[in-house]
Amino acid sequence: MALFASFTKEIKNLQSSLLSNNSLTLQWCVEAMTLLKKLHSQFLLIILEKSKGIHFTWINDDMLNLYMNESLNIMELCNMLKSSSFKINMYHLTIDTTIKNLNHHEAKAFASMQPIVQRDNKSILIQEMQRDCCSSLVCTIRVAMSLLSYILLNVFMYPTKNYKVEVVDRICCKYSSPIKSFKDSVNELATEFQRKYYKDGERGVIRFYEYEEMEKAIVEAKEKFKSGYEEEEIKRIKDVIFQKSIALKPGLEKFELQVDQVFEEVLKGRNKLLQMVGKANGIFR
């Protein structure tokens, strides 16, 4: 149960950071992905423990199907985050190239550049917890993974449906103290996120801090260029945008690395269960 005390502490740290900062940072996103990986590992361990000594198939093993569905959601999340990160990187490179060559002639072209708009029609399916949730522990882990996925999708500008994440006591009713604390911390993080980013039932624009800072600098530059292109002002604006760009790149690389690690971890888990199914049904020997 010490592990769930650790989960609780990590979720509370995420909530505290969310409460104290105006925007979510890339470091917050890295920590959220790290926790998602740990939750997945625990989820997989529970499935493996419950499957020991059982002859199962895809049809009659609900726990196995549950894991395959949840892990597929996480893999889809990783793909979407990578796609969004790639677009941000391309935008970042375009800005860098334009700024390096910025002069009186290029200023007008820079002023007409458009920010990133995510127009993908994909949206990850984040399942609400069902009343037949197999255990209080599994139920809470699933809610925690869904909550982290939802926040990350919001931060990286993907359209997701308005989704209220809630662990309901009458579904998950039997708790030891560490699991109850874990459940409470998940609820508190969900509540804080909705309080901060939803006004009158509508979600505001949510982006990570480093991207917001770069966008602010770019918007300021565009406004300045509309009124003229003084050499000293162009130099000052170039320096500001370079500083914001430098702050963005390492954080994004660190986040992408963590996304890759989560994807690989989930893929290994799925392959491990596939081998178990194959052996149980005489497909693998």
Short mmCIF file of C-alpha atoms in Angstrom, two decimals:
data_model
loop_
_atom_site.label_atom_id
_atom_site.label_comp_id
_atom_site.label_asym_id
_atom_site.label_seq_id
_atom_site.Cartn_x
_atom_site.Cartn_y
_atom_site.Cartn_z
CA MET A 1 0.00 0.00 0.00
CA ALA A 2 3.05 2.27 0.22
CA LEU A 3 2.82 2.53 -3.56
CA PHE A 4 -0.61 4.15 -3.35
CA ALA A 5 0.63 6.57 -0.73
CA SER A 6 3.26 7.52 -3.33
CA PHE A 7 0.55 7.90 -6.02
CA THR A 8 -1.42 10.13 -3.67
CA LYS A 9 1.61 12.32 -3.03
CA GLU A 10 2.32 12.69 -6.76
CA ILE A 11 -1.29 13.62 -7.55
CA LYS A 12 -1.31 16.14 -4.71
CA ASN A 13 1.89 17.66 -6.11
CA LEU A 14 0.20 18.02 -9.51
CA GLN A 15 -2.80 19.65 -7.84
CA SER A 16 -0.61 22.01 -5.84
CA SER A 17 1.25 23.08 -8.98
CA LEU A 18 -2.05 23.58 -10.79
CA LEU A 19 -3.30 25.72 -7.92
CA SER A 20 -0.20 27.91 -7.58
CA ASN A 21 0.53 28.63 -11.27
CA ASN A 22 -1.53 30.49 -13.84
CA SER A 23 -0.66 27.96 -16.54
CA LEU A 24 0.42 24.35 -16.69
CA THR A 25 4.09 23.97 -17.55
CA LEU A 26 5.78 21.34 -19.70
CA GLN A 27 7.36 20.03 -16.51
CA TRP A 28 3.85 19.50 -15.12
CA CYS A 29 3.00 17.55 -18.28
CA VAL A 30 6.16 15.44 -17.93
CA GLU A 31 5.24 14.60 -14.32
CA ALA A 32 1.69 13.73 -15.37
CA MET A 33 3.01 11.36 -18.06
CA THR A 34 5.43 9.81 -15.55
CA LEU A 35 2.54 9.17 -13.15
CA LEU A 36 0.42 7.77 -16.00
CA LYS A 37 3.20 5.27 -16.74
CA LYS A 38 3.32 4.19 -13.08
CA LEU A 39 -0.46 3.82 -12.91
CA HIS A 40 -0.44 1.71 -16.07
CA SER A 41 2.30 -0.54 -14.62
CA GLN A 42 0.22 -1.09 -11.48
CA PHE A 43 -2.90 -1.71 -13.54
CA LEU A 44 -1.04 -4.32 -15.61
CA LEU A 45 0.31 -5.96 -12.45
CA ILE A 46 -3.21 -6.32 -11.06
CA ILE A 47 -4.40 -7.92 -14.31
CA LEU A 48 -1.46 -10.35 -14.31
CA GLU A 49 -2.05 -11.30 -10.67
CA LYS A 50 -5.74 -11.96 -11.27
CA SER A 51 -4.96 -14.00 -14.39
CA LYS A 52 -2.55 -16.43 -12.69
CA GLY A 53 -3.64 -20.03 -13.01
CA ILE A 54 -6.72 -19.10 -15.05
CA HIS A 55 -7.41 -20.52 -18.49
CA PHE A 56 -8.75 -17.46 -20.27
CA THR A 57 -9.78 -16.29 -23.70
CA TRP A 58 -10.64 -12.86 -25.06
CA ILE A 59 -14.31 -13.71 -24.74
CA ASN A 60 -14.55 -14.92 -21.16
CA ASP A 61 -11.94 -12.83 -19.40
CA ASP A 62 -13.38 -9.41 -18.60
CA MET A 63 -10.24 -8.21 -16.88
CA LEU A 64 -8.12 -8.99 -19.91
CA ASN A 65 -10.50 -7.15 -22.23
CA LEU A 66 -10.58 -4.26 -19.80
CA TYR A 67 -6.81 -3.94 -19.90
CA MET A 68 -6.64 -4.15 -23.69
CA ASN A 69 -9.24 -1.37 -24.04
CA GLU A 70 -7.60 0.89 -21.46
CA SER A 71 -4.11 0.35 -22.84
CA LEU A 72 -5.34 1.09 -26.36
CA ASN A 73 -6.67 4.42 -25.08
CA ILE A 74 -3.24 5.25 -23.65
CA MET A 75 -1.50 4.35 -26.91
CA GLU A 76 -3.93 6.55 -28.83
CA LEU A 77 -3.26 9.34 -26.34
CA CYS A 78 0.49 9.02 -26.96
CA ASN A 79 0.00 9.16 -30.74
CA MET A 80 -2.14 12.29 -30.47
CA LEU A 81 0.29 14.02 -28.12
CA LYS A 82 3.19 13.20 -30.43
CA SER A 83 1.26 14.58 -33.40
CA SER A 84 0.50 17.79 -31.54
CA SER A 85 4.08 18.10 -30.33
CA PHE A 86 5.32 17.65 -33.90
CA LYS A 87 3.13 20.54 -35.08
CA ILE A 88 4.36 22.74 -32.26
CA ASN A 89 7.95 21.87 -33.18
CA MET A 90 7.36 22.73 -36.83
CA TYR A 91 5.81 26.04 -35.82
CA HIS A 92 8.75 26.64 -33.50
CA LEU A 93 11.24 25.98 -36.34
CA THR A 94 9.32 28.28 -38.70
CA ILE A 95 9.39 31.06 -36.13
CA ASP A 96 13.12 30.53 -35.52
CA THR A 97 13.95 30.67 -39.22
CA THR A 98 11.80 33.74 -39.80
CA ILE A 99 13.21 35.58 -36.80
CA LYS A 100 16.82 34.91 -37.80
CA ASN A 101 16.20 36.57 -41.16
CA LEU A 102 13.92 39.26 -39.83
CA ASN A 103 14.40 42.71 -41.32
CA HIS A 104 12.23 45.48 -42.74
CA HIS A 105 11.30 43.36 -45.74
CA GLU A 106 10.49 40.20 -43.76
CA ALA A 107 8.56 41.93 -40.97
CA LYS A 108 5.37 42.12 -43.01
CA ALA A 109 5.47 38.38 -43.78
CA PHE A 110 6.12 37.65 -40.10
CA ALA A 111 3.13 39.76 -39.08
CA SER A 112 0.86 37.64 -41.28
CA MET A 113 1.98 34.26 -39.84
CA GLN A 114 -0.82 32.20 -38.33
CA PRO A 115 -0.59 30.36 -35.00
CA ILE A 116 -1.12 26.62 -34.70
CA VAL A 117 -4.70 25.45 -35.02
CA GLN A 118 -5.38 21.81 -34.23
CA ARG A 119 -8.06 20.68 -36.66
CA ASP A 120 -7.81 16.92 -36.28
CA ASN A 121 -11.18 15.25 -36.15
CA LYS A 122 -9.85 12.54 -33.90
CA SER A 123 -10.71 12.53 -30.23
CA ILE A 124 -9.68 9.94 -27.70
CA LEU A 125 -12.45 7.95 -26.07
CA ILE A 126 -12.20 8.41 -22.32
CA GLN A 127 -14.58 5.94 -20.80
CA GLU A 128 -16.61 6.88 -17.77
CA MET A 129 -16.45 4.35 -14.96
CA GLN A 130 -19.12 1.69 -15.17
CA ARG A 131 -21.16 0.37 -12.26
CA ASP A 132 -19.73 -3.13 -12.79
CA CYS A 133 -16.22 -1.84 -12.09
CA CYS A 134 -14.31 -4.94 -11.04
CA SER A 135 -12.80 -3.51 -7.85
CA SER A 136 -12.41 -0.25 -5.99
CA LEU A 137 -8.68 -0.26 -6.72
CA VAL A 138 -8.99 -0.88 -10.46
CA CYS A 139 -11.83 1.65 -10.66
CA THR A 140 -9.74 4.37 -9.03
CA ILE A 141 -6.68 3.66 -11.19
CA ARG A 142 -8.83 3.87 -14.34
CA VAL A 143 -10.32 7.18 -13.25
CA ALA A 144 -6.85 8.57 -12.48
CA MET A 145 -5.52 7.50 -15.90
CA SER A 146 -8.56 9.00 -17.63
CA LEU A 147 -8.19 12.27 -15.74
CA LEU A 148 -4.51 12.66 -16.63
CA SER A 149 -5.26 11.79 -20.27
CA TYR A 150 -8.04 14.35 -20.40
CA ILE A 151 -5.93 17.16 -18.95
CA LEU A 152 -3.01 16.43 -21.28
CA LEU A 153 -5.29 16.43 -24.31
CA ASN A 154 -6.69 19.78 -23.23
CA VAL A 155 -3.24 21.28 -22.70
CA PHE A 156 -2.01 20.11 -26.10
CA MET A 157 -5.03 21.64 -27.81
CA TYR A 158 -7.04 18.61 -28.86
CA PRO A 159 -10.83 18.90 -28.80
CA THR A 160 -12.23 16.55 -26.18
CA LYS A 161 -15.79 16.35 -24.98
CA ASN A 162 -16.71 17.98 -21.70
CA TYR A 163 -16.06 15.14 -19.31
CA LYS A 164 -16.55 15.21 -15.59
CA VAL A 165 -14.21 12.72 -13.92
CA GLU A 166 -15.58 11.48 -10.64
CA VAL A 167 -15.00 8.46 -8.45
CA VAL A 168 -18.35 7.56 -6.96
CA ASP A 169 -18.42 6.00 -3.52
CA ARG A 170 -21.33 3.67 -4.23
CA ILE A 171 -19.40 2.16 -7.15
CA CYS A 172 -16.05 1.90 -5.40
CA CYS A 173 -17.19 1.47 -1.86
CA LYS A 174 -14.59 -0.67 -0.06
CA TYR A 175 -11.39 1.19 0.68
CA SER A 176 -8.35 0.65 2.79
CA SER A 177 -6.97 3.95 4.05
CA PRO A 178 -4.22 4.39 1.39
CA ILE A 179 -6.64 3.68 -1.47
CA LYS A 180 -9.22 6.07 -0.02
CA SER A 181 -6.58 8.80 0.16
CA PHE A 182 -5.61 8.02 -3.42
CA LYS A 183 -9.25 8.25 -4.53
CA ASP A 184 -9.74 11.53 -2.69
CA SER A 185 -6.63 13.04 -4.27
CA VAL A 186 -7.89 12.11 -7.77
CA ASN A 187 -11.21 13.80 -7.04
CA GLU A 188 -9.45 16.90 -5.72
CA LEU A 189 -7.28 17.20 -8.84
CA ALA A 190 -10.34 16.84 -11.09
CA THR A 191 -12.23 19.45 -9.07
CA GLU A 192 -9.32 21.91 -9.14
CA PHE A 193 -8.84 21.50 -12.90
CA GLN A 194 -12.53 22.14 -13.60
CA ARG A 195 -12.66 25.07 -11.17
CA LYS A 196 -9.69 26.72 -12.83
CA TYR A 197 -10.44 26.15 -16.50
CA TYR A 198 -14.21 25.92 -16.76
CA LYS A 199 -16.39 29.00 -16.41
CA ASP A 200 -20.18 28.67 -16.55
CA GLY A 201 -19.81 25.18 -17.98
CA GLU A 202 -17.56 26.34 -20.84
CA ARG A 203 -13.94 25.35 -21.16
CA GLY A 204 -11.43 28.13 -21.73
CA VAL A 205 -8.33 27.88 -23.90
CA ILE A 206 -5.75 25.73 -22.12
CA ARG A 207 -2.14 25.65 -23.28
CA PHE A 208 1.12 24.99 -21.53
CA TYR A 209 3.04 27.95 -20.14
CA GLU A 210 6.06 27.87 -22.47
CA TYR A 211 3.88 27.89 -25.58
CA GLU A 212 1.70 30.69 -24.20
CA GLU A 213 4.77 32.82 -23.48
CA MET A 214 6.12 32.37 -27.01
CA GLU A 215 2.71 33.20 -28.49
CA LYS A 216 2.47 36.37 -26.38
CA ALA A 217 5.87 37.51 -27.66
CA ILE A 218 4.84 36.80 -31.26
CA VAL A 219 1.52 38.64 -30.90
CA GLU A 220 3.33 41.62 -29.38
CA ALA A 221 5.79 41.61 -32.30
CA LYS A 222 3.00 41.56 -34.86
CA GLU A 223 1.32 44.52 -33.19
CA LYS A 224 4.58 46.46 -33.14
CA PHE A 225 5.23 45.76 -36.81
CA LYS A 226 1.86 47.17 -37.77
CA SER A 227 3.00 50.59 -36.62
CA GLY A 228 6.50 50.54 -38.14
CA TYR A 229 9.79 48.68 -38.32
CA GLU A 230 12.44 50.55 -36.35
CA GLU A 231 15.76 48.69 -36.33
CA GLU A 232 16.23 48.78 -32.56
CA GLU A 233 12.69 47.56 -31.96
CA ILE A 234 13.13 44.67 -34.39
CA LYS A 235 16.33 43.65 -32.58
CA ARG A 236 14.61 43.77 -29.19
CA ILE A 237 11.67 41.70 -30.44
CA LYS A 238 13.99 39.14 -32.01
CA ASP A 239 15.83 38.73 -28.69
CA VAL A 240 12.58 38.25 -26.73
CA ILE A 241 11.20 35.65 -29.13
CA PHE A 242 14.53 33.79 -29.19
CA GLN A 243 14.49 33.60 -25.39
CA LYS A 244 10.94 32.22 -25.37
CA SER A 245 11.81 29.77 -28.13
CA ILE A 246 14.86 28.52 -26.24
CA ALA A 247 12.70 27.92 -23.16
CA LEU A 248 10.20 25.89 -25.20
CA LYS A 249 12.47 23.43 -27.02
CA PRO A 250 14.15 21.46 -24.18
CA GLY A 251 10.88 21.08 -22.28
CA LEU A 252 9.13 19.77 -25.38
CA GLU A 253 11.94 17.28 -26.04
CA LYS A 254 11.74 16.01 -22.46
CA PHE A 255 7.98 15.62 -22.76
CA GLU A 256 8.25 13.74 -26.07
CA LEU A 257 10.77 11.36 -24.49
CA GLN A 258 8.34 10.60 -21.68
CA VAL A 259 5.49 10.03 -24.15
CA ASP A 260 7.69 7.55 -26.05
CA GLN A 261 8.50 5.71 -22.84
CA VAL A 262 4.82 5.41 -21.91
CA PHE A 263 3.96 4.09 -25.38
CA GLU A 264 6.74 1.48 -25.25
CA GLU A 265 5.74 0.40 -21.75
CA VAL A 266 2.12 -0.10 -22.78
CA LEU A 267 3.12 -1.96 -25.93
CA LYS A 268 5.23 -4.36 -23.85
CA GLY A 269 2.29 -4.95 -21.51
CA ARG A 270 -0.07 -5.73 -24.38
CA ASN A 271 2.44 -8.11 -25.96
CA LYS A 272 2.94 -9.88 -22.64
CA LEU A 273 -0.78 -10.50 -22.27
CA LEU A 274 -1.08 -11.60 -25.90
CA GLN A 275 1.60 -14.21 -25.24
CA MET A 276 -0.26 -15.40 -22.15
CA VAL A 277 -3.47 -15.78 -24.15
CA GLY A 278 -1.61 -17.58 -26.93
CA LYS A 279 -0.03 -20.05 -24.52
CA ALA A 280 -3.30 -20.64 -22.69
CA ASN A 281 -5.01 -21.48 -25.97
CA GLY A 282 -2.19 -23.51 -27.51
CA ILE A 283 -1.20 -20.86 -30.06
CA PHE A 284 2.29 -20.30 -28.59
CA ARG A 285 4.39 -22.97 -26.95
#
